[in-house]
Amino acid sequence: MLSALRPAIIQQTRGFATNNIAVDGFTGAVGNTPLIYLKTLSEQTGSKIYGKAEFQNPGGSIKDRAAVGIVLDAEEKGRIKPGGTVVEGTAGNTGIGLAHVCRARGYKCVIFMPNTQSQEKIDLLSMLGAEVHPVPAVPYENPLNYNHQAKEYAEKLENTIWTDQFDNTANTYAHYISTGPEIWEQTKGDIDGFVCSTGTGGTLAGVGKYLKQKNPKTQIWLADPPGSVLYKYISSGGKLVERGGSSITEGIGQGRVTNNLGTFVNDLSGALHISDEKSISMVYQLLDSEGLYLGASSALNVVAAVELAQKLGKGSKVVTVLCDGAYRYQSRLFSKKWLESKGLGDAIPEYLRKYAVLD
């Protein structure tokens, strides 16, 4: 699987040289992102906390990895031919990654997404040449859910694939052969814990599986936003509850165990529930103390990394992923009016409110 991707992965994971030439264009430039030491938070906890800078992928997010992996897997299996169409149901970043890959490899891209997503994401998809269908945000069980609509659309067309990012385990495999090995090499194998949120489950499962194979003592934790069932599922030992509530984060949280997450869920060390208040506060803290302009899901991951470091004790080494930058959400995250409408105006510490510059 993904044999076409493997040479580039091998080249990029041997020393992480910065002078590599991406001979395969966009797809060859995905991955090999830096691991950033979060100095202020590390000093505050007495641990070493690192964030993998996935916002430095050429499409701007960690979802570039899944997009490349899934499309190359489909090509290798003969499921799509030149000039074909790629269809996906996505909350945004996977669609953006797919739109880039489709432009680079000559495919048409069609995206179905919840109409709750930021306008920045919708506009970017259109600018990248994707055909965008915003549809009502309804639960997965509803036949009008954006994933089901994407599948039905793809089934009607010739030479068309539905990439099925949630349940297509080529997603997990892409992280198993790239993100996981990169983290292991960058930390020189000296890592006590890895934690991140999950939407499809591909990152957590792929990275977790690789790190656990290298060192079974490494703890792998899931971070979960409000409105998701996974924290309770893992904490209760496998009891699914009805999904309720919502979160200001985009693209993370789940109402079910996806096929991708299912490949690793029983090997997780635990789960952390992270409130929107903590995530919003961390967006501003990271900007002020680390100079990092990150989205809410990245901030949630960092909150979780801090909490995991505290659980593991002083001197522990914890890694998370910085999924994407804040520029895809800035009209919300830095808007006083929007934050107040969500009851989050007071979540920002007084000394950091100077960054909320949008009305």
Tab-separated table of C-alpha atoms in Angstrom:
chain	number	residue	atom	x	y	z
A	1	MET	CA	0.000	0.000	0.000
A	2	LEU	CA	1.203	3.475	-0.876
A	3	SER	CA	4.426	2.157	-2.377
A	4	ALA	CA	4.605	5.325	-4.478
A	5	LEU	CA	4.713	7.402	-1.318
A	6	ARG	CA	7.285	5.318	0.523
A	7	PRO	CA	10.472	6.539	-1.288
A	8	ALA	CA	9.628	10.153	-0.503
A	9	ILE	CA	8.849	9.233	3.112
A	10	ILE	CA	12.135	7.366	3.482
A	11	GLN	CA	14.082	10.250	1.989
A	12	GLN	CA	12.412	12.802	4.208
A	13	THR	CA	12.761	10.849	7.459
A	14	ARG	CA	16.529	10.378	7.258
A	15	GLY	CA	17.850	13.357	9.177
A	16	PHE	CA	15.075	15.737	8.135
A	17	ALA	CA	17.364	17.707	5.831
A	18	THR	CA	15.996	21.034	4.661
A	19	ASN	CA	17.627	20.868	1.229
A	20	ASN	CA	15.488	18.051	-0.179
A	21	ILE	CA	13.869	18.752	-3.536
A	22	ALA	CA	10.207	17.674	-3.759
A	23	VAL	CA	10.486	16.095	-7.197
A	24	ASP	CA	6.885	14.877	-6.985
A	25	GLY	CA	5.537	18.421	-6.601
A	26	PHE	CA	2.880	19.065	-3.976
A	27	THR	CA	2.563	15.445	-2.886
A	28	GLY	CA	6.304	15.161	-2.375
A	29	ALA	CA	6.368	18.277	-0.208
A	30	VAL	CA	3.889	16.946	2.366
A	31	GLY	CA	5.385	15.886	5.697
A	32	ASN	CA	8.809	16.364	7.244
A	33	THR	CA	7.433	19.139	9.478
A	34	PRO	CA	9.447	20.587	12.388
A	35	LEU	CA	8.901	19.589	16.010
A	36	ILE	CA	8.606	22.809	18.017
A	37	TYR	CA	9.681	23.010	21.665
A	38	LEU	CA	7.018	24.966	23.549
A	39	LYS	CA	9.345	26.771	25.902
A	40	THR	CA	6.974	28.701	28.173
A	41	LEU	CA	4.591	25.814	28.778
A	42	SER	CA	7.503	23.425	29.305
A	43	GLU	CA	9.013	25.703	31.924
A	44	GLN	CA	5.651	26.097	33.662
A	45	THR	CA	5.112	22.342	33.913
A	46	GLY	CA	8.684	21.206	34.488
A	47	SER	CA	8.282	18.891	31.491
A	48	LYS	CA	9.257	19.085	27.845
A	49	ILE	CA	6.269	19.739	25.602
A	50	TYR	CA	6.578	19.657	21.827
A	51	GLY	CA	4.182	20.476	19.008
A	52	LYS	CA	4.582	19.024	15.529
A	53	ALA	CA	4.156	21.958	13.149
A	54	GLU	CA	1.641	20.455	10.734
A	55	PHE	CA	0.557	23.939	9.678
A	56	GLN	CA	3.795	23.977	7.672
A	57	ASN	CA	2.532	21.353	5.240
A	58	PRO	CA	2.107	22.909	1.762
A	59	GLY	CA	-1.694	22.879	2.040
A	60	GLY	CA	-1.539	24.354	5.528
A	61	SER	CA	-2.695	21.485	7.747
A	62	ILE	CA	-2.119	17.955	8.980
A	63	LYS	CA	-4.882	16.773	6.650
A	64	ASP	CA	-2.497	17.080	3.700
A	65	ARG	CA	-1.035	13.764	4.842
A	66	ALA	CA	-4.363	11.933	4.709
A	67	ALA	CA	-5.250	13.552	1.385
A	68	VAL	CA	-2.016	12.419	-0.256
A	69	GLY	CA	-2.140	8.975	1.313
A	70	ILE	CA	-5.736	8.247	0.329
A	71	VAL	CA	-5.393	9.465	-3.267
A	72	LEU	CA	-2.118	7.604	-3.866
A	73	ASP	CA	-3.681	4.477	-2.384
A	74	ALA	CA	-6.639	4.805	-4.791
A	75	GLU	CA	-4.265	5.255	-7.732
A	76	GLU	CA	-2.207	2.241	-6.726
A	77	LYS	CA	-5.329	0.071	-6.501
A	78	GLY	CA	-6.627	1.318	-9.855
A	79	ARG	CA	-9.746	2.877	-8.350
A	80	ILE	CA	-9.239	6.166	-10.216
A	81	LYS	CA	-7.838	6.963	-13.637
A	82	PRO	CA	-6.409	10.230	-15.062
A	83	GLY	CA	-9.056	12.935	-15.350
A	84	GLY	CA	-11.272	11.341	-12.689
A	85	THR	CA	-13.197	12.934	-9.844
A	86	VAL	CA	-12.435	12.861	-6.122
A	87	VAL	CA	-15.392	13.351	-3.763
A	88	GLU	CA	-15.286	13.776	0.018
A	89	GLY	CA	-17.419	14.820	2.942
A	90	THR	CA	-15.223	17.016	5.121
A	91	ALA	CA	-15.351	19.741	7.738
A	92	GLY	CA	-12.703	21.644	5.798
A	93	ASN	CA	-9.031	20.779	6.039
A	94	THR	CA	-9.173	17.379	4.358
A	95	GLY	CA	-11.099	19.014	1.543
A	96	ILE	CA	-8.434	21.684	1.225
A	97	GLY	CA	-5.711	19.038	1.138
A	98	LEU	CA	-7.645	17.044	-1.463
A	99	ALA	CA	-8.237	20.160	-3.572
A	100	HIS	CA	-4.477	20.773	-3.654
A	101	VAL	CA	-3.729	17.134	-4.495
A	102	CYS	CA	-6.395	17.107	-7.224
A	103	ARG	CA	-4.974	20.250	-8.817
A	104	ALA	CA	-1.492	18.734	-8.722
A	105	ARG	CA	-2.563	15.365	-10.152
A	106	GLY	CA	-5.237	16.423	-12.638
A	107	TYR	CA	-8.467	15.405	-10.906
A	108	LYS	CA	-11.733	17.222	-10.331
A	109	CYS	CA	-12.537	17.762	-6.638
A	110	VAL	CA	-16.053	17.834	-5.158
A	111	ILE	CA	-16.560	18.612	-1.470
A	112	PHE	CA	-19.641	18.226	0.742
A	113	MET	CA	-19.268	20.012	4.070
A	114	PRO	CA	-21.387	21.117	7.051
A	115	ASN	CA	-22.665	24.673	6.622
A	116	THR	CA	-21.302	25.477	10.093
A	117	GLN	CA	-17.727	25.737	8.856
A	118	SER	CA	-15.822	29.000	8.653
A	119	GLN	CA	-16.242	31.134	5.539
A	120	GLU	CA	-12.467	31.210	5.140
A	121	LYS	CA	-12.442	27.449	4.507
A	122	ILE	CA	-15.334	27.569	2.042
A	123	ASP	CA	-13.737	30.437	0.120
A	124	LEU	CA	-10.357	28.710	-0.022
A	125	LEU	CA	-11.867	25.500	-1.380
A	126	SER	CA	-13.574	27.448	-4.136
A	127	MET	CA	-10.368	29.317	-4.963
A	128	LEU	CA	-8.590	25.978	-5.293
A	129	GLY	CA	-11.100	24.949	-7.947
A	130	ALA	CA	-13.192	22.576	-5.831
A	131	GLU	CA	-16.931	22.286	-6.301
A	132	VAL	CA	-18.317	22.968	-2.818
A	133	HIS	CA	-21.676	21.816	-1.471
A	134	PRO	CA	-22.416	23.252	2.017
A	135	VAL	CA	-25.211	21.146	3.548
A	136	PRO	CA	-27.060	21.214	6.900
A	137	ALA	CA	-25.024	19.924	9.846
A	138	VAL	CA	-26.892	16.817	10.969
A	139	PRO	CA	-25.731	13.705	12.895
A	140	TYR	CA	-24.029	10.836	11.112
A	141	GLU	CA	-27.123	8.683	11.617
A	142	ASN	CA	-29.136	11.094	9.468
A	143	PRO	CA	-29.118	10.142	5.747
A	144	LEU	CA	-28.586	13.833	4.916
A	145	ASN	CA	-25.271	13.899	6.787
A	146	TYR	CA	-22.545	15.384	4.573
A	147	ASN	CA	-20.624	12.090	4.451
A	148	HIS	CA	-23.613	10.159	3.124
A	149	GLN	CA	-24.368	12.838	0.558
A	150	ALA	CA	-20.772	12.697	-0.678
A	151	LYS	CA	-20.905	8.906	-1.016
A	152	GLU	CA	-24.203	8.986	-2.920
A	153	TYR	CA	-22.893	11.671	-5.260
A	154	ALA	CA	-19.741	9.671	-6.061
A	155	GLU	CA	-21.680	6.465	-6.717
A	156	LYS	CA	-23.554	8.149	-9.589
A	157	LEU	CA	-20.427	9.070	-11.578
A	158	GLU	CA	-17.899	7.124	-13.629
A	159	ASN	CA	-14.183	7.221	-12.762
A	160	THR	CA	-15.005	8.749	-9.391
A	161	ILE	CA	-13.915	7.861	-5.878
A	162	TRP	CA	-15.415	8.738	-2.541
A	163	THR	CA	-12.307	9.021	-0.387
A	164	ASP	CA	-14.185	8.101	2.818
A	165	GLN	CA	-11.617	9.721	5.099
A	166	PHE	CA	-13.322	8.549	8.308
A	167	ASP	CA	-13.355	4.828	7.538
A	168	ASN	CA	-10.705	4.416	4.842
A	169	THR	CA	-7.704	3.113	6.781
A	170	ALA	CA	-5.279	4.375	4.139
A	171	ASN	CA	-5.649	7.522	6.274
A	172	THR	CA	-4.199	5.783	9.341
A	173	TYR	CA	-1.493	4.128	7.254
A	174	ALA	CA	-0.315	7.486	5.914
A	175	HIS	CA	0.419	8.599	9.487
A	176	TYR	CA	1.902	5.236	10.422
A	177	ILE	CA	4.554	5.524	7.693
A	178	SER	CA	5.213	9.268	8.018
A	179	THR	CA	4.057	11.224	11.074
A	180	GLY	CA	4.904	8.484	13.571
A	181	PRO	CA	8.417	7.791	12.253
A	182	GLU	CA	9.136	11.529	12.031
A	183	ILE	CA	8.182	12.055	15.693
A	184	TRP	CA	10.233	9.049	16.782
A	185	GLU	CA	13.323	10.252	14.944
A	186	GLN	CA	12.916	13.897	15.978
A	187	THR	CA	12.672	12.921	19.663
A	188	LYS	CA	15.403	10.290	19.228
A	189	GLY	CA	12.946	7.857	20.765
A	190	ASP	CA	12.861	9.796	24.022
A	191	ILE	CA	9.117	10.334	24.347
A	192	ASP	CA	6.827	9.477	27.258
A	193	GLY	CA	3.474	10.471	25.820
A	194	PHE	CA	1.605	11.498	22.705
A	195	VAL	CA	-1.821	13.125	22.746
A	196	CYS	CA	-4.116	14.656	20.149
A	197	SER	CA	-7.762	15.148	19.314
A	198	THR	CA	-9.447	13.067	16.670
A	199	GLY	CA	-11.959	13.573	13.900
A	200	THR	CA	-11.288	10.686	11.539
A	201	GLY	CA	-8.933	9.027	14.006
A	202	GLY	CA	-6.180	8.625	11.411
A	203	THR	CA	-3.498	10.703	13.117
A	204	LEU	CA	-4.004	9.252	16.597
A	205	ALA	CA	-4.231	5.666	15.376
A	206	GLY	CA	-1.335	5.853	12.924
A	207	VAL	CA	1.058	7.721	15.212
A	208	GLY	CA	-0.040	5.740	18.258
A	209	LYS	CA	0.485	2.390	16.578
A	210	TYR	CA	3.967	3.326	15.376
A	211	LEU	CA	5.122	4.763	18.717
A	212	LYS	CA	3.717	1.814	20.667
A	213	GLN	CA	5.557	-0.612	18.390
A	214	LYS	CA	8.796	1.252	18.987
A	215	ASN	CA	8.243	1.459	22.760
A	216	PRO	CA	5.214	-0.209	24.376
A	217	LYS	CA	5.633	2.020	27.449
A	218	THR	CA	4.818	5.200	25.502
A	219	GLN	CA	1.430	6.508	26.599
A	220	ILE	CA	-1.054	7.464	23.870
A	221	TRP	CA	-4.005	9.645	24.912
A	222	LEU	CA	-7.031	11.037	23.117
A	223	ALA	CA	-8.105	14.666	23.657
A	224	ASP	CA	-11.795	15.377	23.191
A	225	PRO	CA	-13.845	18.586	22.832
A	226	PRO	CA	-17.381	19.185	24.152
A	227	GLY	CA	-20.097	17.507	22.108
A	228	SER	CA	-18.002	14.411	21.358
A	229	VAL	CA	-18.663	10.953	22.803
A	230	LEU	CA	-15.117	9.596	22.699
A	231	TYR	CA	-13.950	10.783	26.127
A	232	LYS	CA	-16.840	8.979	27.805
A	233	TYR	CA	-16.446	5.972	25.520
A	234	ILE	CA	-12.814	5.486	26.495
A	235	SER	CA	-13.253	6.428	30.163
A	236	SER	CA	-16.174	4.011	30.576
A	237	GLY	CA	-14.384	1.103	28.961
A	238	GLY	CA	-16.314	1.152	25.707
A	239	LYS	CA	-19.843	2.406	26.310
A	240	LEU	CA	-21.185	4.679	23.576
A	241	VAL	CA	-23.519	7.428	24.738
A	242	GLU	CA	-25.767	9.677	22.698
A	243	ARG	CA	-23.981	12.717	21.358
A	244	GLY	CA	-25.007	16.040	22.882
A	245	GLY	CA	-23.719	19.587	23.031
A	246	SER	CA	-21.310	21.287	20.666
A	247	SER	CA	-17.895	22.902	20.433
A	248	ILE	CA	-16.374	25.917	18.713
A	249	THR	CA	-13.556	23.678	17.450
A	250	GLU	CA	-13.845	22.445	13.868
A	251	GLY	CA	-13.054	19.047	12.403
A	252	ILE	CA	-12.546	17.183	15.693
A	253	GLY	CA	-14.807	15.244	18.028
A	254	GLN	CA	-16.986	12.293	17.040
A	255	GLY	CA	-20.292	10.597	17.694
A	256	ARG	CA	-18.937	7.141	16.860
A	257	VAL	CA	-15.786	5.046	16.654
A	258	THR	CA	-14.581	5.308	13.054
A	259	ASN	CA	-12.766	2.477	11.282
A	260	ASN	CA	-9.550	4.474	11.538
A	261	LEU	CA	-9.846	4.989	15.282
A	262	GLY	CA	-11.067	1.435	15.668
A	263	THR	CA	-7.665	0.114	14.579
A	264	PHE	CA	-6.138	1.484	17.787
A	265	VAL	CA	-8.874	2.476	20.248
A	266	ASN	CA	-8.316	-0.530	22.518
A	267	ASP	CA	-4.633	0.370	22.889
A	268	LEU	CA	-5.217	3.932	24.118
A	269	SER	CA	-3.855	4.814	27.549
A	270	GLY	CA	-6.698	7.209	28.339
A	271	ALA	CA	-8.665	10.267	27.305
A	272	LEU	CA	-8.900	13.918	28.352
A	273	HIS	CA	-11.926	16.209	28.050
A	274	ILE	CA	-10.929	19.758	27.101
A	275	SER	CA	-13.412	22.612	27.429
A	276	ASP	CA	-13.843	25.345	24.835
A	277	GLU	CA	-12.839	27.887	27.499
A	278	LYS	CA	-9.444	26.214	27.891
A	279	SER	CA	-8.968	25.929	24.123
A	280	ILE	CA	-9.766	29.599	23.469
A	281	SER	CA	-7.501	30.733	26.285
A	282	MET	CA	-4.659	28.629	24.849
A	283	VAL	CA	-5.130	30.144	21.353
A	284	TYR	CA	-4.217	33.494	22.873
A	285	GLN	CA	-1.525	32.139	25.207
A	286	LEU	CA	0.322	30.466	22.329
A	287	LEU	CA	0.222	33.657	20.306
A	288	ASP	CA	1.506	35.751	23.197
A	289	SER	CA	4.171	33.454	24.683
A	290	GLU	CA	5.271	31.258	21.773
A	291	GLY	CA	4.526	33.489	18.764
A	292	LEU	CA	2.352	30.745	17.269
A	293	TYR	CA	-0.837	31.739	15.422
A	294	LEU	CA	-2.876	28.540	15.674
A	295	GLY	CA	-6.444	27.337	15.346
A	296	ALA	CA	-8.624	26.105	18.191
A	297	SER	CA	-8.017	22.393	17.562
A	298	SER	CA	-4.265	22.969	17.805
A	299	ALA	CA	-4.816	24.914	21.020
A	300	LEU	CA	-6.959	22.086	22.410
A	301	ASN	CA	-4.143	19.644	21.649
A	302	VAL	CA	-1.660	21.825	23.523
A	303	VAL	CA	-3.973	22.080	26.544
A	304	ALA	CA	-4.155	18.284	26.501
A	305	ALA	CA	-0.362	18.006	26.216
A	306	VAL	CA	0.018	20.212	29.288
A	307	GLU	CA	-2.482	18.114	31.234
A	308	LEU	CA	-0.818	14.863	30.153
A	309	ALA	CA	2.601	16.218	31.140
A	310	GLN	CA	1.192	17.049	34.562
A	311	LYS	CA	-0.160	13.502	34.870
A	312	LEU	CA	3.143	11.949	33.850
A	313	GLY	CA	5.138	14.189	36.179
A	314	LYS	CA	8.074	16.574	36.005
A	315	GLY	CA	10.705	15.690	33.461
A	316	SER	CA	8.255	13.918	31.170
A	317	LYS	CA	8.399	14.465	27.427
A	318	VAL	CA	5.080	14.898	25.617
A	319	VAL	CA	4.316	15.487	21.928
A	320	THR	CA	1.151	16.742	20.255
A	321	VAL	CA	0.244	18.056	16.807
A	322	LEU	CA	-0.341	21.674	15.792
A	323	CYS	CA	-2.988	20.951	13.163
A	324	ASP	CA	-3.307	24.264	11.343
A	325	GLY	CA	-2.982	28.017	11.613
A	326	ALA	CA	-5.554	30.507	12.904
A	327	TYR	CA	-5.887	32.314	9.585
A	328	ARG	CA	-8.648	29.862	8.582
A	329	TYR	CA	-10.680	30.913	11.610
A	330	GLN	CA	-9.544	34.437	12.396
A	331	SER	CA	-12.910	36.064	11.699
A	332	ARG	CA	-14.237	34.039	14.627
A	333	LEU	CA	-11.379	33.410	17.026
A	334	PHE	CA	-10.291	37.049	17.144
A	335	SER	CA	-13.755	38.605	17.037
A	336	LYS	CA	-14.957	39.973	20.363
A	337	LYS	CA	-18.558	39.851	19.144
A	338	TRP	CA	-18.353	36.234	18.020
A	339	LEU	CA	-16.610	35.056	21.183
A	340	GLU	CA	-19.168	36.802	23.341
A	341	SER	CA	-22.004	35.231	21.323
A	342	LYS	CA	-20.572	31.834	22.283
A	343	GLY	CA	-20.179	32.808	25.932
A	344	LEU	CA	-16.398	32.746	25.615
A	345	GLY	CA	-15.538	36.427	26.005
A	346	ASP	CA	-14.341	35.886	29.560
A	347	ALA	CA	-12.273	32.819	28.619
A	348	ILE	CA	-9.483	35.091	27.422
A	349	PRO	CA	-7.248	36.326	30.253
A	350	GLU	CA	-7.465	40.095	30.663
A	351	TYR	CA	-3.852	40.685	29.640
A	352	LEU	CA	-4.398	38.819	26.353
A	353	ARG	CA	-7.587	40.535	25.203
A	354	LYS	CA	-5.528	43.034	23.249
A	355	TYR	CA	-5.278	40.367	20.523
A	356	ALA	CA	-9.069	40.196	20.015
A	357	VAL	CA	-8.944	43.010	17.495
A	358	LEU	CA	-11.995	42.173	15.372
A	359	ASP	CA	-15.467	43.456	16.273
